Amino acid sequence: AVIVTTAMPAAPGDSVYQLWFAQPDDGMVSAGVMPAKADQTVLLQGDAATATAVGITVEPRGGSPEPTSDPIALFDFGKLVPVA
């Protein structure tokens, strides 16, 4: 899974943006810390196969083992339907 940003403002202060997969059995699982660039394509780390959404939070520099705030963005994958 990837996330693409255009003109994304810098994270406040010494914070970073961290990506999270919403996993049905595990809650929010880190998918990496975003580089400090406004325009980018970021390859998320981890297994997206069972994730139901991707979220972005503001975290302390270096990231966190679990979210410390509510997501500033949450992208719901919706229900995937197989194509015959």
Coordinates of N, CA and C in Angstrom, one line a residue:
A1 N 0.8 -1.2 0.0 CA 0.0 0.0 0.0 C 0.9 1.2 0.0
V2 N 0.4 2.3 -0.7 CA 1.2 3.5 -0.7 C 0.2 4.7 -0.4
I3 N 0.8 5.8 0.1 CA 0.1 7.0 0.3 C 0.8 8.1 -0.4
V4 N 0.0 8.9 -1.1 CA 0.6 10.0 -1.9 C 0.1 11.3 -1.3
T5 N 1.1 12.3 -1.1 CA 0.7 13.6 -0.6 C 1.1 14.7 -1.5
T6 N 0.4 15.8 -1.5 CA 0.7 16.9 -2.3 C 0.5 18.2 -1.4
A7 N 1.5 19.0 -1.3 CA 1.4 20.2 -0.5 C 0.9 19.9 1.0
M8 N 1.4 18.8 1.6 CA 1.1 18.5 2.9 C 1.9 19.4 3.9
P9 N 1.2 20.1 4.8 CA 2.0 21.0 5.7 C 2.9 20.1 6.6
A10 N 4.0 20.8 7.1 CA 4.9 20.1 8.0 C 4.2 19.8 9.3
A11 N 4.6 18.7 9.9 CA 4.1 18.3 11.3 C 4.5 19.4 12.2
P12 N 3.7 19.7 13.2 CA 4.0 20.8 14.2 C 5.2 20.5 15.1
G13 N 6.0 21.5 15.3 CA 7.1 21.4 16.3 C 8.1 20.3 15.9
D14 N 8.5 19.5 16.9 CA 9.4 18.4 16.7 C 8.6 17.1 16.4
S15 N 7.4 17.2 16.0 CA 6.6 16.0 15.8 C 6.8 15.5 14.4
V16 N 6.3 14.3 14.1 CA 6.3 13.6 12.8 C 4.9 13.1 12.5
Y17 N 4.6 12.8 11.3 CA 3.4 12.1 10.9 C 3.7 10.6 10.9
Q18 N 2.9 9.9 11.5 CA 3.0 8.4 11.5 C 1.8 7.8 10.9
L19 N 2.1 6.7 10.1 CA 1.0 6.0 9.4 C 0.7 4.7 10.2
W20 N -0.6 4.3 10.1 CA -1.1 3.2 10.9 C -2.1 2.4 10.0
F21 N -1.9 1.1 10.1 CA -2.9 0.2 9.5 C -3.9 -0.1 10.6
A22 N -5.2 0.0 10.3 CA -6.3 -0.5 11.3 C -6.5 -2.0 11.0
Q23 N -6.1 -2.8 11.9 CA -6.1 -4.3 11.8 C -7.3 -4.8 12.7
P24 N -8.2 -5.6 12.1 CA -9.4 -6.1 12.9 C -9.0 -6.7 14.2
D25 N -8.0 -7.5 14.3 CA -7.7 -8.1 15.6 C -6.6 -7.4 16.5
D26 N -5.9 -6.5 15.9 CA -4.8 -5.9 16.5 C -4.9 -4.4 16.8
G27 N -5.9 -3.7 16.3 CA -6.1 -2.3 16.5 C -5.2 -1.6 15.5
M28 N -4.6 -0.4 15.9 CA -3.8 0.4 15.0 C -2.3 -0.2 15.1
V29 N -1.8 -0.5 13.9 CA -0.4 -1.1 13.8 C 0.4 -0.2 13.0
S30 N 1.6 0.2 13.5 CA 2.4 1.2 12.8 C 2.8 0.7 11.4
A31 N 2.7 1.6 10.4 CA 3.0 1.4 9.0 C 4.2 2.3 8.6
G32 N 4.8 2.9 9.6 CA 6.0 3.7 9.4 C 5.8 5.2 9.7
V33 N 6.9 5.9 9.6 CA 6.9 7.4 9.9 C 7.1 8.0 8.5
M34 N 6.4 9.1 8.2 CA 6.5 9.8 7.0 C 7.7 10.7 6.9
P35 N 8.4 10.8 5.8 CA 9.5 11.8 5.7 C 8.9 13.2 5.7
A36 N 9.7 14.1 6.1 CA 9.2 15.5 6.2 C 9.3 16.2 4.9
K37 N 8.4 15.8 4.0 CA 8.3 16.5 2.7 C 6.9 16.7 2.3
A38 N 6.6 17.8 1.6 CA 5.2 18.1 1.3 C 4.6 17.2 0.2
D39 N 5.4 16.9 -0.8 CA 5.0 16.1 -1.9 C 5.8 14.8 -1.9
Q40 N 5.1 13.7 -1.7 CA 5.8 12.4 -1.7 C 4.8 11.2 -1.9
T41 N 5.5 10.1 -2.2 CA 4.8 8.8 -2.3 C 5.5 7.9 -1.3
V42 N 4.7 7.4 -0.3 CA 5.3 6.7 0.8 C 4.8 5.2 0.7
L43 N 5.7 4.3 0.7 CA 5.4 2.9 0.7 C 5.2 2.5 2.2
L44 N 4.0 2.1 2.5 CA 3.6 1.7 3.9 C 4.3 0.4 4.3
Q45 N 4.8 0.3 5.5 CA 5.5 -0.9 6.0 C 4.5 -1.8 6.6
G46 N 4.6 -3.1 6.3 CA 3.7 -4.1 6.9 C 2.7 -4.7 6.0
D47 N 1.8 -5.5 6.5 CA 0.8 -6.2 5.7 C -0.5 -5.5 5.6
A48 N -0.8 -5.1 4.4 CA -2.1 -4.4 4.2 C -3.3 -5.3 3.9
A49 N -3.0 -6.6 3.7 CA -4.0 -7.5 3.2 C -5.2 -7.6 4.1
T50 N -5.1 -7.5 5.4 CA -6.2 -7.6 6.3 C -6.7 -6.3 6.9
A51 N -5.9 -5.2 6.6 CA -6.2 -3.9 7.1 C -7.6 -3.4 6.6
T52 N -8.3 -2.6 7.4 CA -9.6 -2.0 7.1 C -9.4 -0.6 6.8
A53 N -8.3 0.1 7.2 CA -8.1 1.5 6.9 C -6.6 1.8 7.2
V54 N -6.3 3.0 6.8 CA -5.0 3.6 7.1 C -5.2 5.0 7.7
G55 N -4.5 5.2 8.8 CA -4.6 6.5 9.5 C -3.3 7.2 9.6
I56 N -3.4 8.5 9.8 CA -2.2 9.4 10.0 C -2.4 10.1 11.3
T57 N -1.4 10.0 12.2 CA -1.4 10.7 13.5 C -0.1 11.6 13.6
V58 N -0.2 12.5 14.5 CA 1.0 13.3 14.8 C 1.6 12.7 16.1
E59 N 2.9 12.4 15.9 CA 3.6 11.7 17.0 C 4.9 12.4 17.4
P60 N 5.5 12.0 18.5 CA 6.8 12.6 18.8 C 7.8 12.1 17.8
R61 N 8.9 12.9 17.6 CA 10.0 12.6 16.7 C 10.4 11.1 16.9
G62 N 10.5 10.4 15.8 CA 10.9 9.0 15.8 C 9.7 8.1 15.8
G63 N 8.5 8.6 16.1 CA 7.3 7.7 16.1 C 7.0 7.1 17.4
S64 N 5.9 6.4 17.5 CA 5.4 5.8 18.7 C 5.0 4.4 18.5
P65 N 5.1 3.5 19.5 CA 4.7 2.1 19.3 C 3.2 2.0 19.2
E66 N 2.4 3.0 19.7 CA 1.0 3.0 19.5 C 0.6 4.5 19.3
P67 N -0.6 4.7 18.7 CA -1.0 6.1 18.5 C -1.1 6.9 19.9
T68 N -0.7 8.1 19.9 CA -0.9 8.9 21.1 C -1.9 10.0 20.9
S69 N -2.5 10.0 19.7 CA -3.6 11.0 19.5 C -4.6 10.3 18.5
D70 N -5.7 11.0 18.3 CA -6.7 10.5 17.3 C -6.1 10.8 15.9
P71 N -6.5 10.0 14.9 CA -5.9 10.3 13.6 C -6.4 11.7 13.0
I72 N -5.5 12.3 12.3 CA -5.8 13.6 11.6 C -6.4 13.3 10.3
A73 N -6.2 12.0 9.8 CA -6.8 11.5 8.6 C -7.0 10.0 8.7
L74 N -8.1 9.5 8.2 CA -8.4 8.1 8.3 C -9.0 7.7 6.9
F75 N -8.3 6.8 6.2 CA -8.8 6.4 4.9 C -9.3 4.9 5.0
D76 N -10.7 4.8 5.0 CA -11.3 3.5 5.1 C -11.2 2.8 3.8
F77 N -10.8 1.5 3.8 CA -10.7 0.7 2.6 C -12.1 0.2 2.1
G78 N -13.1 0.3 3.0 CA -14.4 -0.2 2.6 C -14.4 -1.7 2.4
K79 N -15.5 -2.3 2.0 CA -15.6 -3.7 1.8 C -15.1 -4.0 0.4
L80 N -14.1 -4.9 0.3 CA -13.7 -5.4 -1.0 C -14.5 -6.5 -1.4
V81 N -15.0 -6.5 -2.7 CA -15.8 -7.5 -3.3 C -15.0 -8.2 -4.4
P82 N -14.9 -9.5 -4.4 CA -14.1 -10.2 -5.4 C -14.8 -10.0 -6.8
V83 N -14.0 -9.8 -7.8 CA -14.6 -9.7 -9.2 C -14.5 -11.1 -9.8
A84 N -15.6 -11.5 -10.4 CA -15.6 -12.9 -11.0 C -15.1 -12.8 -12.4

